[in-house]
Amino acid sequence: MFHHKKGSFTAWMLRLRKIIRWPLMTSREAETCSQHSFEVSLISHQIALIGQIKFNRQYDPSIIAISALYHEAAESGGVGDLPSPLKYYNPEFTAQVKKIESEVEHSMVYEGLPEYLHQAMAPYVIQSNLAQDVKAIIKAADDLAAYHYSLAELNGGNREFSDAAKLLEARVEMHCKNWPEVQEFVDSQFPACMQTLDQLSRPDS
């Protein structure tokens, strides 16, 4: 059972910058969980705004962005970043990992925060509290952020990420089929994310 010291929630969250993602893979540029969480929050907020404004979704983009910011809380709180092949080795193991992550999230909120913040923070930090559409948008943004990172590594000549990029491309395509706001984001904003600085700085013709 995980236990977190009173008042330690923010201290644990700030340790996301200590956790390196893709731990078993050779990377040209290491990525921390802190960087990843920022990117997922940014992308999910954009997708949610598109959904709200263009597709009349009823979810709140701000709630989605904040929930995305905290979506790796369990990793900073003690679980760490498990490689996907291990985490999803079989359903039984995955269920155990999810159970541990949930215990960590509960401990971080209900032990690591003052009591008067419990009700306010639990909806964002404890993943089981999230509505299904909120989870879906955050997961799409999560995969998009990972896909972007994998493509950047590939474009830099790192073949280590070739299989990861193919897998994530398939996931992104699935999200696009299920959520038109994800497709709109991929069509309208994602291409620029893969451009060089000179290309980004060049005025549209």
PDB file of C-alpha atoms in Angstrom:
ATOM      1  CA  MET A   1       0.000   0.000   0.000  1.00  0.00           C
ATOM      2  CA  PHE A   2       1.356   3.411  -0.995  1.00  0.00           C
ATOM      3  CA  HIS A   3       1.410   6.242   1.516  1.00  0.00           C
ATOM      4  CA  HIS A   4       2.254   9.854   0.747  1.00  0.00           C
ATOM      5  CA  LYS A   5       3.398  12.366   3.318  1.00  0.00           C
ATOM      6  CA  LYS A   6       0.951  15.139   4.181  1.00  0.00           C
ATOM      7  CA  GLY A   7       1.529  18.195   2.011  1.00  0.00           C
ATOM      8  CA  SER A   8       3.718  16.280  -0.467  1.00  0.00           C
ATOM      9  CA  PHE A   9       1.429  16.216  -3.522  1.00  0.00           C
ATOM     10  CA  THR A  10       3.108  19.040  -5.433  1.00  0.00           C
ATOM     11  CA  ALA A  11       6.571  17.771  -4.505  1.00  0.00           C
ATOM     12  CA  TRP A  12       5.726  14.397  -6.042  1.00  0.00           C
ATOM     13  CA  MET A  13       4.250  16.001  -9.171  1.00  0.00           C
ATOM     14  CA  LEU A  14       7.357  18.131  -9.672  1.00  0.00           C
ATOM     15  CA  ARG A  15       9.361  14.909  -9.799  1.00  0.00           C
ATOM     16  CA  LEU A  16       7.792  14.150 -13.170  1.00  0.00           C
ATOM     17  CA  ARG A  17      10.824  15.933 -14.613  1.00  0.00           C
ATOM     18  CA  LYS A  18      13.008  13.218 -13.089  1.00  0.00           C
ATOM     19  CA  ILE A  19      11.206  10.400 -14.917  1.00  0.00           C
ATOM     20  CA  ILE A  20      12.545   9.640 -18.396  1.00  0.00           C
ATOM     21  CA  ARG A  21      10.092   8.157 -20.863  1.00  0.00           C
ATOM     22  CA  TRP A  22      10.970   5.356 -23.291  1.00  0.00           C
ATOM     23  CA  PRO A  23      13.499   4.039 -20.727  1.00  0.00           C
ATOM     24  CA  LEU A  24      14.647   0.969 -22.686  1.00  0.00           C
ATOM     25  CA  MET A  25      15.005   2.743 -26.035  1.00  0.00           C
ATOM     26  CA  THR A  26      17.909   4.733 -27.395  1.00  0.00           C
ATOM     27  CA  SER A  27      16.820   8.358 -27.899  1.00  0.00           C
ATOM     28  CA  ARG A  28      18.518  11.279 -29.584  1.00  0.00           C
ATOM     29  CA  GLU A  29      16.748  13.674 -27.215  1.00  0.00           C
ATOM     30  CA  ALA A  30      15.473  12.327 -23.893  1.00  0.00           C
ATOM     31  CA  GLU A  31      11.880  13.120 -22.979  1.00  0.00           C
ATOM     32  CA  THR A  32      10.677  13.540 -19.404  1.00  0.00           C
ATOM     33  CA  CYS A  33       7.194  12.821 -18.104  1.00  0.00           C
ATOM     34  CA  SER A  34       6.934  16.499 -17.237  1.00  0.00           C
ATOM     35  CA  GLN A  35       7.458  17.477 -20.882  1.00  0.00           C
ATOM     36  CA  HIS A  36       5.032  14.818 -22.021  1.00  0.00           C
ATOM     37  CA  SER A  37       2.324  15.933 -19.574  1.00  0.00           C
ATOM     38  CA  PHE A  38       2.598  19.520 -20.807  1.00  0.00           C
ATOM     39  CA  GLU A  39       2.259  18.385 -24.415  1.00  0.00           C
ATOM     40  CA  VAL A  40      -0.734  16.155 -23.695  1.00  0.00           C
ATOM     41  CA  SER A  41      -2.423  19.004 -21.822  1.00  0.00           C
ATOM     42  CA  LEU A  42      -1.783  21.407 -24.713  1.00  0.00           C
ATOM     43  CA  ILE A  43      -2.951  19.019 -27.436  1.00  0.00           C
ATOM     44  CA  SER A  44      -6.010  17.804 -25.534  1.00  0.00           C
ATOM     45  CA  HIS A  45      -7.082  21.400 -24.882  1.00  0.00           C
ATOM     46  CA  GLN A  46      -6.866  22.217 -28.600  1.00  0.00           C
ATOM     47  CA  ILE A  47      -8.785  19.076 -29.560  1.00  0.00           C
ATOM     48  CA  ALA A  48     -11.456  19.807 -26.941  1.00  0.00           C
ATOM     49  CA  LEU A  49     -11.857  23.394 -28.130  1.00  0.00           C
ATOM     50  CA  ILE A  50     -12.350  22.131 -31.685  1.00  0.00           C
ATOM     51  CA  GLY A  51     -14.895  19.636 -30.403  1.00  0.00           C
ATOM     52  CA  GLN A  52     -16.782  22.229 -28.384  1.00  0.00           C
ATOM     53  CA  ILE A  53     -16.842  24.955 -31.042  1.00  0.00           C
ATOM     54  CA  LYS A  54     -17.044  22.976 -34.297  1.00  0.00           C
ATOM     55  CA  PHE A  55     -18.808  19.770 -33.235  1.00  0.00           C
ATOM     56  CA  ASN A  56     -21.028  21.025 -30.375  1.00  0.00           C
ATOM     57  CA  ARG A  57     -19.476  18.799 -27.716  1.00  0.00           C
ATOM     58  CA  GLN A  58     -20.670  19.312 -24.152  1.00  0.00           C
ATOM     59  CA  TYR A  59     -17.375  18.640 -22.385  1.00  0.00           C
ATOM     60  CA  ASP A  60     -15.285  21.439 -20.839  1.00  0.00           C
ATOM     61  CA  PRO A  61     -11.899  22.022 -22.574  1.00  0.00           C
ATOM     62  CA  SER A  62     -10.420  23.482 -19.382  1.00  0.00           C
ATOM     63  CA  ILE A  63     -11.325  20.395 -17.352  1.00  0.00           C
ATOM     64  CA  ILE A  64      -9.803  18.202 -20.049  1.00  0.00           C
ATOM     65  CA  ALA A  65      -6.585  20.224 -20.137  1.00  0.00           C
ATOM     66  CA  ILE A  66      -6.166  20.154 -16.355  1.00  0.00           C
ATOM     67  CA  SER A  67      -6.977  16.440 -16.179  1.00  0.00           C
ATOM     68  CA  ALA A  68      -4.365  15.830 -18.886  1.00  0.00           C
ATOM     69  CA  LEU A  69      -1.810  17.808 -16.906  1.00  0.00           C
ATOM     70  CA  TYR A  70      -2.276  15.363 -14.013  1.00  0.00           C
ATOM     71  CA  HIS A  71      -2.706  12.192 -16.082  1.00  0.00           C
ATOM     72  CA  GLU A  72       0.769  10.860 -15.159  1.00  0.00           C
ATOM     73  CA  ALA A  73       0.403  11.534 -11.429  1.00  0.00           C
ATOM     74  CA  ALA A  74       0.808   7.859 -10.542  1.00  0.00           C
ATOM     75  CA  GLU A  75       4.140   7.730 -12.347  1.00  0.00           C
ATOM     76  CA  SER A  76       5.563  10.580 -10.283  1.00  0.00           C
ATOM     77  CA  GLY A  77       3.959   9.190  -7.118  1.00  0.00           C
ATOM     78  CA  GLY A  78       5.917   5.962  -7.187  1.00  0.00           C
ATOM     79  CA  VAL A  79       5.009   3.787 -10.160  1.00  0.00           C
ATOM     80  CA  GLY A  80       7.456   5.243 -12.667  1.00  0.00           C
ATOM     81  CA  ASP A  81       7.264   4.824 -16.451  1.00  0.00           C
ATOM     82  CA  LEU A  82       6.803   1.150 -17.296  1.00  0.00           C
ATOM     83  CA  PRO A  83       7.678   0.162 -20.874  1.00  0.00           C
ATOM     84  CA  SER A  84       4.482  -0.553 -22.839  1.00  0.00           C
ATOM     85  CA  PRO A  85       5.465  -4.140 -23.797  1.00  0.00           C
ATOM     86  CA  LEU A  86       5.760  -4.915 -20.083  1.00  0.00           C
ATOM     87  CA  LYS A  87       2.745  -2.907 -18.895  1.00  0.00           C
ATOM     88  CA  TYR A  88       0.482  -4.571 -21.467  1.00  0.00           C
ATOM     89  CA  TYR A  89       2.145  -8.008 -21.394  1.00  0.00           C
ATOM     90  CA  ASN A  90      -1.135  -9.688 -20.473  1.00  0.00           C
ATOM     91  CA  PRO A  91      -4.543  -8.567 -19.154  1.00  0.00           C
ATOM     92  CA  GLU A  92      -3.888  -9.821 -15.627  1.00  0.00           C
ATOM     93  CA  PHE A  93      -0.640  -7.895 -15.279  1.00  0.00           C
ATOM     94  CA  THR A  94      -2.177  -4.781 -16.830  1.00  0.00           C
ATOM     95  CA  ALA A  95      -5.056  -4.951 -14.342  1.00  0.00           C
ATOM     96  CA  GLN A  96      -2.597  -5.166 -11.450  1.00  0.00           C
ATOM     97  CA  VAL A  97      -0.647  -2.166 -12.733  1.00  0.00           C
ATOM     98  CA  LYS A  98      -3.863  -0.165 -13.103  1.00  0.00           C
ATOM     99  CA  LYS A  99      -4.852  -1.130  -9.563  1.00  0.00           C
ATOM    100  CA  ILE A 100      -1.521   0.075  -8.196  1.00  0.00           C
ATOM    101  CA  GLU A 101      -1.768   3.299 -10.186  1.00  0.00           C
ATOM    102  CA  SER A 102      -5.229   3.926  -8.748  1.00  0.00           C
ATOM    103  CA  GLU A 103      -3.966   3.324  -5.197  1.00  0.00           C
ATOM    104  CA  VAL A 104      -1.142   5.802  -5.778  1.00  0.00           C
ATOM    105  CA  GLU A 105      -3.534   8.427  -7.163  1.00  0.00           C
ATOM    106  CA  HIS A 106      -5.848   8.048  -4.158  1.00  0.00           C
ATOM    107  CA  SER A 107      -2.939   8.275  -1.733  1.00  0.00           C
ATOM    108  CA  MET A 108      -1.514  11.359  -3.444  1.00  0.00           C
ATOM    109  CA  VAL A 109      -4.853  13.153  -3.167  1.00  0.00           C
ATOM    110  CA  TYR A 110      -6.199  11.933   0.182  1.00  0.00           C
ATOM    111  CA  GLU A 111      -2.888  11.762   2.043  1.00  0.00           C
ATOM    112  CA  GLY A 112      -0.659  14.171   0.138  1.00  0.00           C
ATOM    113  CA  LEU A 113      -3.098  17.096   0.068  1.00  0.00           C
ATOM    114  CA  PRO A 114      -4.910  19.034   2.826  1.00  0.00           C
ATOM    115  CA  GLU A 115      -8.433  17.789   3.412  1.00  0.00           C
ATOM    116  CA  TYR A 116     -10.013  20.969   2.064  1.00  0.00           C
ATOM    117  CA  LEU A 117      -8.458  20.215  -1.379  1.00  0.00           C
ATOM    118  CA  HIS A 118      -9.597  16.592  -1.626  1.00  0.00           C
ATOM    119  CA  GLN A 119     -12.933  17.250  -3.289  1.00  0.00           C
ATOM    120  CA  ALA A 120     -11.450  19.787  -5.690  1.00  0.00           C
ATOM    121  CA  MET A 121      -8.482  17.686  -6.811  1.00  0.00           C
ATOM    122  CA  ALA A 122      -9.854  14.135  -6.880  1.00  0.00           C
ATOM    123  CA  PRO A 123     -11.809  14.658 -10.143  1.00  0.00           C
ATOM    124  CA  TYR A 124      -8.603  15.619 -11.974  1.00  0.00           C
ATOM    125  CA  VAL A 125      -5.990  13.294 -10.484  1.00  0.00           C
ATOM    126  CA  ILE A 126      -7.863  10.014  -9.970  1.00  0.00           C
ATOM    127  CA  GLN A 127      -8.271   8.654 -13.480  1.00  0.00           C
ATOM    128  CA  SER A 128     -11.273   6.472 -12.638  1.00  0.00           C
ATOM    129  CA  ASN A 129     -13.202   9.665 -11.828  1.00  0.00           C
ATOM    130  CA  LEU A 130     -12.892  11.020 -15.367  1.00  0.00           C
ATOM    131  CA  ALA A 131     -15.856  10.908 -17.726  1.00  0.00           C
ATOM    132  CA  GLN A 132     -15.415   8.577 -20.691  1.00  0.00           C
ATOM    133  CA  ASP A 133     -15.299  11.371 -23.270  1.00  0.00           C
ATOM    134  CA  VAL A 134     -12.668  13.201 -21.213  1.00  0.00           C
ATOM    135  CA  LYS A 135     -10.577  10.019 -21.008  1.00  0.00           C
ATOM    136  CA  ALA A 136     -10.931   9.484 -24.758  1.00  0.00           C
ATOM    137  CA  ILE A 137      -9.722  12.970 -25.683  1.00  0.00           C
ATOM    138  CA  ILE A 138      -6.778  12.740 -23.274  1.00  0.00           C
ATOM    139  CA  LYS A 139      -5.836   9.315 -24.652  1.00  0.00           C
ATOM    140  CA  ALA A 140      -5.930  10.675 -28.200  1.00  0.00           C
ATOM    141  CA  ALA A 141      -3.692  13.564 -27.163  1.00  0.00           C
ATOM    142  CA  ASP A 142      -1.408  11.139 -25.315  1.00  0.00           C
ATOM    143  CA  ASP A 143      -0.936   9.042 -28.453  1.00  0.00           C
ATOM    144  CA  LEU A 144      -0.497  12.139 -30.624  1.00  0.00           C
ATOM    145  CA  ALA A 145       2.235  13.475 -28.346  1.00  0.00           C
ATOM    146  CA  ALA A 146       4.008  10.103 -28.399  1.00  0.00           C
ATOM    147  CA  TYR A 147       3.577   9.884 -32.187  1.00  0.00           C
ATOM    148  CA  HIS A 148       5.090  13.345 -32.600  1.00  0.00           C
ATOM    149  CA  TYR A 149       8.077  12.368 -30.473  1.00  0.00           C
ATOM    150  CA  SER A 150       8.559   9.105 -32.384  1.00  0.00           C
ATOM    151  CA  LEU A 151       8.450  10.876 -35.745  1.00  0.00           C
ATOM    152  CA  ALA A 152      10.956  13.453 -34.517  1.00  0.00           C
ATOM    153  CA  GLU A 153      13.327  10.653 -33.511  1.00  0.00           C
ATOM    154  CA  LEU A 154      12.830   8.922 -36.865  1.00  0.00           C
ATOM    155  CA  ASN A 155      13.414  12.134 -38.789  1.00  0.00           C
ATOM    156  CA  GLY A 156      16.683  12.489 -36.908  1.00  0.00           C
ATOM    157  CA  GLY A 157      17.802   9.113 -38.197  1.00  0.00           C
ATOM    158  CA  ASN A 158      16.929   7.052 -35.112  1.00  0.00           C
ATOM    159  CA  ARG A 159      15.518   3.768 -36.447  1.00  0.00           C
ATOM    160  CA  GLU A 160      14.868   2.620 -32.868  1.00  0.00           C
ATOM    161  CA  PHE A 161      11.466   4.311 -33.109  1.00  0.00           C
ATOM    162  CA  SER A 162      10.323   2.850 -36.436  1.00  0.00           C
ATOM    163  CA  ASP A 163       7.989   0.238 -34.902  1.00  0.00           C
ATOM    164  CA  ALA A 164       6.709   2.652 -32.251  1.00  0.00           C
ATOM    165  CA  ALA A 165       5.838   5.212 -34.940  1.00  0.00           C
ATOM    166  CA  LYS A 166       3.860   2.623 -36.938  1.00  0.00           C
ATOM    167  CA  LEU A 167       1.962   1.470 -33.859  1.00  0.00           C
ATOM    168  CA  LEU A 168       1.162   5.028 -32.791  1.00  0.00           C
ATOM    169  CA  GLU A 169       0.126   6.010 -36.314  1.00  0.00           C
ATOM    170  CA  ALA A 170      -2.465   3.222 -36.236  1.00  0.00           C
ATOM    171  CA  ARG A 171      -3.717   4.414 -32.839  1.00  0.00           C
ATOM    172  CA  VAL A 172      -4.004   7.998 -34.067  1.00  0.00           C
ATOM    173  CA  GLU A 173      -5.969   6.825 -37.108  1.00  0.00           C
ATOM    174  CA  MET A 174      -8.350   4.990 -34.767  1.00  0.00           C
ATOM    175  CA  HIS A 175      -8.847   8.136 -32.661  1.00  0.00           C
ATOM    176  CA  CYS A 176      -9.521  10.125 -35.845  1.00  0.00           C
ATOM    177  CA  LYS A 177     -12.235   7.670 -36.899  1.00  0.00           C
ATOM    178  CA  ASN A 178     -13.905   7.858 -33.501  1.00  0.00           C
ATOM    179  CA  TRP A 179     -13.587  11.592 -32.887  1.00  0.00           C
ATOM    180  CA  PRO A 180     -13.902  14.147 -35.724  1.00  0.00           C
ATOM    181  CA  GLU A 181     -12.261  16.794 -33.547  1.00  0.00           C
ATOM    182  CA  VAL A 182      -9.116  14.661 -33.430  1.00  0.00           C
ATOM    183  CA  GLN A 183      -9.200  14.337 -37.229  1.00  0.00           C
ATOM    184  CA  GLU A 184      -9.625  18.111 -37.523  1.00  0.00           C
ATOM    185  CA  PHE A 185      -6.645  18.701 -35.236  1.00  0.00           C
ATOM    186  CA  VAL A 186      -4.494  16.248 -37.204  1.00  0.00           C
ATOM    187  CA  ASP A 187      -5.476  17.882 -40.492  1.00  0.00           C
ATOM    188  CA  SER A 188      -5.193  21.512 -39.421  1.00  0.00           C
ATOM    189  CA  GLN A 189      -2.394  21.632 -36.827  1.00  0.00           C
ATOM    190  CA  PHE A 190      -0.328  18.449 -36.696  1.00  0.00           C
ATOM    191  CA  PRO A 191       1.493  18.912 -40.050  1.00  0.00           C
ATOM    192  CA  ALA A 192       3.111  22.132 -38.812  1.00  0.00           C
ATOM    193  CA  CYS A 193       4.373  20.278 -35.743  1.00  0.00           C
ATOM    194  CA  MET A 194       6.688  18.306 -38.025  1.00  0.00           C
ATOM    195  CA  GLN A 195       8.112  21.307 -39.868  1.00  0.00           C
ATOM    196  CA  THR A 196      11.594  22.733 -39.420  1.00  0.00           C
ATOM    197  CA  LEU A 197      12.115  26.142 -37.838  1.00  0.00           C
ATOM    198  CA  ASP A 198      12.756  27.683 -41.270  1.00  0.00           C
ATOM    199  CA  GLN A 199       9.543  26.174 -42.628  1.00  0.00           C
ATOM    200  CA  LEU A 200       7.556  27.450 -39.659  1.00  0.00           C
ATOM    201  CA  SER A 201       9.032  30.927 -40.054  1.00  0.00           C
ATOM    202  CA  ARG A 202       8.293  31.140 -43.788  1.00  0.00           C
ATOM    203  CA  PRO A 203       5.149  33.167 -44.623  1.00  0.00           C
ATOM    204  CA  ASP A 204       2.330  31.305 -46.334  1.00  0.00           C
ATOM    205  CA  SER A 205       2.448  31.725 -50.089  1.00  0.00           C
TER     206      SER A 205
END
